[in-house]
Amino acid sequence: MMADWLVRLEIQALFDAYCDCLDNDRLEEWPGFFVADCLYEIIPKENVDAGLPAPLIHCDNQRMLHDRVVSLRNANIFSPVLYRHFLSAIIWQRDAADLVVRSNYLVVNTSPLGESSVYQTGRYEDRLTATDSGWRFKSRRVVYDTARVQTLLAIPI
Amino acid sequence: MMADWLVRLEIQALFDAYCDCLDNDRLEEWPGFFVADCLYEIIPKENVDAGLPAPLIHCDNQRMLHDRVVSLRNANIFSPVLYRHFLSAIIWQRDAADLVVRSNYLVVNTSPLGESSVYQTGRYEDRLTATDSGWRFKSRRVVYDTARVQTLLAIPI
Amino acid sequence: MMADWLVRLEIQALFDAYCDCLDNDRLEEWPGFFVADCLYEIIPKENVDAGLPAPLIHCDNQRMLHDRVVSLRNANIFSPVLYRHFLSAIIWQRDAADLVVRSNYLVVNTSPLGESSVYQTGRYEDRLTATDSGWRFKSRRVVYDTARVQTLLAIPI
């Protein structure tokens, strides 16, 4: 039973590090949270509920995540929007050696003019796999509730 | 001392499961977080501060919670509002075999049109009791800060 | 390794108690979270990024924190604004016997008229030191993202 609590704490530590990386503008470290053969998707809840698989963003390996960061760095030269991620309701179970995890997220952003507001909420649907460096994302699906979501130039969620 | 940390993690797990249930529209499971002889109240902070006991919602057994879910399912046929709960400042102490717990909550909702915004904040005041299935709510009092609170058709907090 | 998880839980407990104190209007207890020879600063992220050290609020011992609470109590006689703090992305490391910790915060406030909204987000940069009563703040630097920040009459962050 103790082992289960440790797993919960390990998931928390991974999620803490992930949010810390994105929210403090160290995007270059972001692909390192995923394994090479990974899946990262951003998809509206509306589509998931309707059984439409079409995601807004679909990266099916770690190289695509690297490319995305490079594009963002080239595009957002001035005053990028700032994110702060907040999580809740972390639920997990084992699936063979992997962990299947879901959680709520809230992203509050602050514009270059200093206005902070709710940017989006949604649910993470994750599969974690054990590596020599600890748990990493085999897949992370970001299912967002909010309609107004910028996709081209947005920092990853 | 280790036992105390485990209790803290058990409370977290209960709260995670509670939020996950409400935020992913599995309302039918919600009464199962309470014991049969329970109390669930929603009351404005204003009333609590003024010593006025009158709650907006008062359910004093688990059957009333079931009835509430049935009403909600019948009333909200189309596009219900979506909630995401976020918690903080979980403080607890023992009272004989029970746990007395308080915490902050934030509910962000998303309208059918896809607008996400702060819906309400407040404080949970809970009494947890041990059952064969783990900790359950003997009472949960929801003390809300925010004035604009819909009560008739609202998803439980 | 177990010791490290306990430290993480101890940090969480300190942060929970700190937020609980501020959000439930027990400001008189707030200086007790700091050691006598402490530093408490509130500074805009803009200044930190530009290498400008000028903080909006600078208290370099616990007595100044006490004085601040007394001023707030004298100034805010009627209907003070209510805060709720939410934290995420708690990252820590040891520095000799101290802990160096950073985290995200979100403060949602509710006006006397009952309007709840995002008040500010930012990052805590902390140094914790062990005392007979557990971990206490040797320094807490509040780096805020949001432009609109009231400083004179504001409850501490």
XYZ file of C-alpha atoms in Angstrom:
471
model
C 0.000 0.000 0.000
C 2.881 2.345 0.793
C 4.088 1.716 -2.771
C 0.826 3.156 -4.100
C 1.239 6.381 -2.157
C 4.756 6.698 -3.503
C 3.439 6.345 -7.048
C 0.917 9.132 -6.350
C 3.754 11.345 -5.092
C 5.876 10.488 -8.133
C 3.031 11.486 -10.464
C 2.665 14.751 -8.542
C 6.399 15.418 -8.873
C 6.285 14.794 -12.639
C 3.283 17.095 -13.062
C 4.887 19.765 -10.857
C 8.045 19.679 -12.981
C 6.033 19.775 -16.228
C 4.074 22.873 -15.138
C 7.193 24.529 -13.755
C 8.930 24.051 -17.116
C 6.091 25.580 -19.162
C 5.211 28.368 -16.741
C 8.775 29.587 -16.355
C 9.521 29.702 -20.062
C 11.916 26.765 -20.311
C 10.122 25.310 -23.334
C 13.290 23.623 -24.604
C 13.007 21.153 -21.714
C 9.398 20.301 -22.513
C 10.018 17.468 -25.043
C 12.182 15.777 -22.398
C 9.036 14.904 -20.438
C 8.046 12.550 -23.256
C 9.558 9.317 -24.583
C 10.869 9.310 -28.175
C 7.905 7.365 -29.508
C 5.205 9.526 -27.925
C 1.834 11.028 -28.688
C 0.813 14.584 -27.768
C -2.608 15.807 -28.766
C -4.805 18.811 -28.083
C -8.446 18.164 -28.833
C -11.722 19.943 -27.924
C -14.005 18.120 -25.462
C -16.807 18.683 -27.961
C -15.035 16.425 -30.470
C -14.267 13.742 -27.899
C -17.906 13.698 -26.735
C -19.119 13.468 -30.332
C -16.692 10.645 -31.146
C -14.831 12.824 -33.649
C -11.146 12.054 -33.328
C -9.889 15.187 -35.136
C -7.384 16.914 -32.832
C -6.247 20.514 -33.246
C -2.686 19.541 -32.591
C -1.233 16.101 -33.167
C 2.427 15.240 -32.584
C 3.277 11.573 -32.757
C 6.920 11.634 -31.810
C 9.299 13.648 -29.676
C 10.984 15.310 -32.687
C 7.717 17.022 -33.560
C 7.623 18.470 -30.045
C 11.133 19.853 -30.548
C 10.054 21.367 -33.868
C 7.071 22.977 -32.225
C 9.277 24.665 -29.643
C 11.598 25.970 -32.354
C 8.622 27.436 -34.261
C 7.332 29.073 -31.111
C 10.706 30.626 -30.366
C 10.947 32.006 -33.893
C 7.383 33.333 -33.945
C 7.058 34.813 -30.473
C 9.910 37.258 -30.384
C 8.230 39.925 -28.309
C 6.339 39.747 -25.024
C 4.841 36.289 -25.110
C 1.754 35.556 -23.102
C 2.569 34.025 -19.723
C 0.852 30.845 -18.471
C 0.281 29.431 -14.992
C -1.013 25.865 -14.801
C -3.072 24.577 -11.845
C -4.072 20.921 -11.482
C -6.609 18.932 -9.507
C -8.380 15.580 -9.263
C -5.396 13.410 -10.168
C -6.738 9.860 -10.646
C -4.511 6.969 -11.643
C -4.402 3.221 -12.177
C -1.851 0.722 -13.381
C -2.030 -0.834 -16.829
C 0.687 -3.512 -16.903
C 3.909 -1.535 -16.276
C 2.354 1.798 -17.365
C 0.227 4.254 -15.434
C -3.014 5.607 -16.859
C -3.707 8.995 -15.307
C -6.302 11.720 -15.712
C -6.497 15.137 -14.087
C -8.132 18.563 -14.334
C -6.138 21.568 -15.458
C -6.689 25.298 -15.332
C -4.453 27.682 -17.242
C -4.522 31.332 -16.202
C -2.667 33.596 -18.595
C -1.308 37.089 -18.325
C -1.183 39.252 -21.427
C 1.754 41.540 -22.275
C -0.370 44.359 -20.804
C -0.549 42.555 -17.473
C -4.152 41.331 -17.558
C -4.566 37.933 -15.877
C -7.611 35.822 -16.681
C -8.851 32.272 -17.085
C -7.445 31.071 -20.392
C -8.745 27.541 -20.494
C -9.748 24.521 -18.463
C -9.818 20.886 -19.412
C -8.681 17.379 -18.676
C -5.351 15.656 -19.189
C -5.538 11.998 -20.261
C -2.087 10.476 -19.848
C -0.161 7.266 -20.190
C 3.096 7.258 -18.209
C 5.875 4.790 -18.711
C 8.916 4.064 -16.553
C 12.318 5.136 -17.898
C 15.800 5.375 -16.402
C 14.994 9.018 -15.566
C 11.673 8.163 -13.915
C 8.118 8.405 -15.283
C 7.735 9.973 -18.713
C 4.713 10.594 -20.963
C 4.053 7.915 -23.539
C 0.967 9.902 -24.421
C -0.645 13.076 -23.189
C -4.038 14.045 -24.576
C -5.200 17.551 -23.668
C -9.000 17.688 -23.827
C -10.032 21.321 -23.485
C -13.429 22.652 -22.399
C -13.027 26.209 -23.543
C -13.970 27.348 -27.034
C -11.548 30.232 -27.505
C -8.210 28.487 -27.913
C -5.389 29.884 -29.967
C -3.472 27.050 -31.499
C -0.843 28.261 -33.906
C 1.291 30.336 -31.601
C 0.252 28.966 -28.257
C 2.623 27.676 -25.613
C 1.982 23.950 -25.033
C -0.616 23.053 -22.404
C 4.088 10.477 12.416
C 4.127 8.475 9.188
C 0.488 7.608 9.965
C -0.375 11.322 9.848
C 1.104 11.762 6.399
C -0.862 8.766 5.193
C -4.074 10.343 6.517
C -3.233 13.530 4.591
C -2.748 11.474 1.420
C -6.006 9.603 2.027
C -7.890 12.907 2.363
C -6.279 14.092 -0.876
C -7.349 10.887 -2.629
C -10.942 11.273 -1.409
C -11.071 14.905 -2.551
C -9.486 14.010 -5.905
C -12.109 11.318 -6.494
C -14.942 13.664 -5.421
C -13.862 16.391 -7.878
C -13.237 13.852 -10.636
C -16.778 12.516 -10.191
C -18.449 15.943 -10.410
C -16.214 17.377 -13.122
C -16.585 14.417 -15.448
C -20.370 14.263 -15.181
C -20.728 11.069 -13.163
C -23.220 12.656 -10.761
C -24.846 9.315 -9.978
C -21.685 8.353 -8.040
C -21.751 11.547 -5.976
C -24.037 10.341 -3.122
C -21.663 7.399 -2.634
C -19.079 9.782 -1.147
C -21.413 10.289 1.830
C -22.635 7.958 4.578
C -26.382 7.219 4.722
C -26.956 9.499 7.695
C -25.158 12.543 6.285
C -25.469 16.287 6.068
C -24.742 18.313 2.903
C -25.255 22.056 3.003
C -24.510 25.018 0.776
C -24.541 28.299 2.642
C -23.251 31.825 1.855
C -20.248 33.003 3.895
C -22.260 36.135 4.657
C -24.793 34.057 6.619
C -22.111 32.108 8.467
C -20.333 35.330 9.464
C -23.616 36.879 10.646
C -24.535 33.765 12.650
C -27.544 33.091 10.410
C -27.796 29.347 9.915
C -30.131 29.451 6.869
C -28.506 27.414 4.107
C -29.505 27.627 0.451
C -29.371 23.871 0.135
C -29.839 21.456 3.000
C -29.822 17.677 2.536
C -29.752 15.673 5.743
C -29.483 12.153 4.387
C -28.024 10.335 1.415
C -31.455 9.738 -0.200
C -31.900 13.483 -0.632
C -28.606 13.585 -2.509
C -29.867 10.844 -4.837
C -33.113 12.801 -5.382
C -31.113 15.898 -6.210
C -29.163 14.074 -8.903
C -32.383 12.709 -10.410
C -33.858 16.236 -10.553
C -30.738 17.570 -12.190
C -30.765 14.840 -14.821
C -34.410 15.563 -15.628
C -33.971 19.330 -15.742
C -30.676 19.673 -17.570
C -31.351 17.811 -20.770
C -29.293 19.994 -23.066
C -25.738 21.281 -22.820
C -25.191 21.506 -19.104
C -22.591 23.852 -17.752
C -19.263 22.141 -17.110
C -17.401 22.510 -13.804
C -13.741 22.102 -12.842
C -12.936 22.099 -9.124
C -9.555 23.173 -7.739
C -8.623 22.832 -4.067
C -6.031 24.265 -1.723
C -5.125 24.767 1.924
C -6.307 21.364 3.163
C -6.164 21.488 6.979
C -7.235 18.577 9.155
C -7.369 17.269 12.700
C -8.753 14.203 14.431
C -11.926 14.318 16.508
C -12.194 10.897 18.159
C -12.354 8.489 15.189
C -13.496 11.192 12.737
C -11.486 13.744 10.787
C -12.447 17.413 10.780
C -11.164 18.994 7.583
C -11.384 22.383 5.914
C -10.122 23.506 2.515
C -10.439 26.214 -0.136
C -12.219 25.511 -3.394
C -12.380 27.263 -6.730
C -14.906 26.238 -9.364
C -14.261 27.388 -12.918
C -17.176 26.738 -15.236
C -17.527 26.609 -18.986
C -20.821 27.623 -20.551
C -22.403 25.752 -23.465
C -20.895 28.486 -25.678
C -17.413 27.623 -24.479
C -16.731 30.572 -22.188
C -14.643 29.589 -19.132
C -14.665 31.828 -16.076
C -14.447 31.855 -12.308
C -17.809 30.574 -11.101
C -17.309 30.617 -7.364
C -14.841 30.252 -4.540
C -15.355 29.237 -0.959
C -14.476 26.899 1.832
C -15.391 23.280 2.480
C -16.005 22.364 6.137
C -16.050 18.575 6.403
C -16.386 15.754 8.866
C -15.040 12.448 7.524
C -15.766 9.093 9.042
C -14.108 5.720 8.423
C -16.144 3.096 6.561
C -15.318 -0.267 5.002
C -14.740 1.611 1.721
C -12.443 4.197 3.289
C -13.196 7.747 4.405
C -16.654 9.108 3.591
C -18.369 12.427 4.327
C -20.494 12.463 7.466
C -21.007 16.139 6.714
C -19.849 18.566 4.053
C -20.719 22.226 4.444
C -19.994 24.376 1.391
C -19.481 27.983 2.481
C -19.356 30.121 -0.650
C -17.828 33.589 -0.993
C -19.392 34.566 -4.286
C -22.770 36.304 -4.497
C -23.951 35.078 -7.882
C -24.761 31.433 -7.249
C -27.430 29.553 -9.116
C -28.982 27.006 -6.836
C -31.929 25.284 -8.425
C -30.248 23.696 -11.390
C -26.653 23.729 -10.288
C -24.357 20.741 -10.263
C -23.286 20.014 -6.657
C -20.169 21.767 -5.403
C 14.419 8.538 -0.633
C 11.475 8.259 1.739
C 12.957 11.262 3.558
C 12.617 13.334 0.388
C 8.918 12.554 0.056
C 8.426 13.548 3.669
C 10.102 16.887 2.981
C 7.732 17.446 0.059
C 4.768 16.717 2.322
C 6.131 19.039 4.993
C 6.445 21.868 2.449
C 2.873 21.204 1.345
C 1.682 21.344 4.961
C 3.472 24.666 5.534
C 1.996 26.154 2.346
C -1.480 24.829 3.225
C -1.292 26.446 6.663
C 0.001 29.734 5.183
C -2.879 29.970 2.686
C -5.418 28.896 5.301
C -4.211 31.691 7.597
C -4.491 34.427 4.942
C -7.703 33.191 3.329
C -9.592 32.855 6.600
C -8.650 36.291 7.894
C -6.279 35.283 10.673
C -3.650 37.818 9.583
C -2.249 38.113 13.115
C -0.791 34.594 12.707
C 0.897 35.444 9.412
C 4.211 36.805 10.799
C 4.572 33.523 12.719
C 5.332 31.726 9.449
C 8.601 33.676 9.235
C 11.746 33.662 11.357
C 12.626 36.883 13.210
C 15.397 37.794 10.792
C 13.389 37.323 7.607
C 12.832 38.903 4.231
C 9.402 39.339 2.612
C 9.194 41.059 -0.736
C 6.562 41.653 -3.402
C 8.041 42.534 -6.763
C 6.690 42.613 -10.340
C 8.020 39.944 -12.710
C 8.787 42.774 -15.125
C 11.371 44.176 -12.693
C 12.916 40.764 -12.011
C 13.257 40.062 -15.742
C 14.833 43.493 -16.332
C 17.275 43.048 -13.465
C 15.692 45.914 -11.519
C 15.633 44.940 -7.886
C 13.071 47.567 -6.749
C 10.288 45.732 -4.911
C 6.855 47.207 -4.218
C 6.920 45.893 -0.700
C 10.057 45.113 1.254
C 10.014 43.904 4.873
C 13.343 42.748 6.215
C 12.326 41.490 9.621
C 9.348 39.920 11.339
C 8.451 43.131 13.235
C 7.720 44.869 9.945
C 5.288 42.070 9.109
C 3.521 42.621 12.428
C 3.358 46.383 11.715
C 1.859 45.684 8.324
C -0.910 43.595 9.837
C -1.679 46.339 12.371
C -1.924 48.926 9.557
C -4.225 46.676 7.577
C -6.496 46.127 10.560
C -6.720 49.888 11.178
C -7.308 50.748 7.531
C -9.709 48.023 6.474
C -12.529 48.461 8.916
C -15.366 47.557 6.594
C -15.904 44.634 4.236
C -12.379 43.741 3.242
C -11.778 41.920 0.002
C -11.548 38.156 0.470
C -8.690 36.114 -0.986
C -8.369 32.434 -1.908
C -4.877 31.188 -2.743
C -4.230 28.205 -5.034
C -0.755 26.733 -5.592
C 0.926 24.484 -8.126
C 4.285 23.337 -9.448
C 6.059 23.128 -6.095
C 9.769 22.523 -6.854
C 12.365 22.247 -4.129
C 16.020 21.478 -3.439
C 18.270 21.494 -0.406
C 20.856 24.222 0.169
C 22.881 23.099 3.172
C 20.268 22.840 5.967
C 17.783 25.133 4.175
C 15.257 24.387 1.466
C 15.034 26.517 -1.659
C 11.502 26.278 -3.041
C 9.548 27.848 -5.867
C 5.884 27.490 -6.777
C 3.055 29.041 -8.799
C 0.256 30.899 -7.076
C -3.163 32.093 -8.134
C -5.185 34.443 -5.949
C -8.902 34.707 -6.681
C -10.587 37.522 -4.785
C -14.182 38.298 -3.965
C -15.240 41.917 -3.626
C -17.613 43.158 -0.917
C -20.336 42.972 -3.595
C -19.665 39.257 -4.069
C -17.869 39.327 -7.412
C -15.150 36.636 -7.641
C -12.393 36.987 -10.223
C -8.736 36.291 -10.898
C -6.832 38.845 -8.836
C -3.266 37.892 -9.620
C -0.900 35.080 -10.504
C 2.800 34.760 -9.959
C 5.629 32.764 -8.487
C 6.806 32.328 -4.917
C 10.581 32.120 -4.439
C 11.253 30.849 -0.934
C 14.006 29.894 1.444
C 12.814 27.694 4.310
C 14.780 27.034 7.439
C 14.242 24.449 10.169
C 13.072 25.720 13.566
C 11.750 24.027 16.710
C 8.236 24.556 15.293
C 9.096 23.067 11.902
C 9.930 24.812 8.609
C 9.614 28.596 8.559
C 10.290 31.218 5.877
C 13.717 32.791 6.008
C 12.695 34.619 2.868
C 9.627 34.707 0.661
C 9.769 36.690 -2.552
C 6.425 37.139 -4.319
C 7.029 37.734 -8.030
C 3.706 38.747 -9.578
C 2.737 38.537 -13.252
C -0.304 40.755 -13.150
C -0.097 44.517 -13.675
C -3.057 45.672 -11.593
C -1.892 45.103 -8.037
C -3.064 47.208 -5.126
C -0.295 47.484 -2.614
C -1.154 49.864 0.186
C -4.190 48.163 1.596
C -3.754 44.688 0.222
C -3.811 41.532 2.307
C -0.401 39.810 2.066
C 0.082 37.330 -0.754
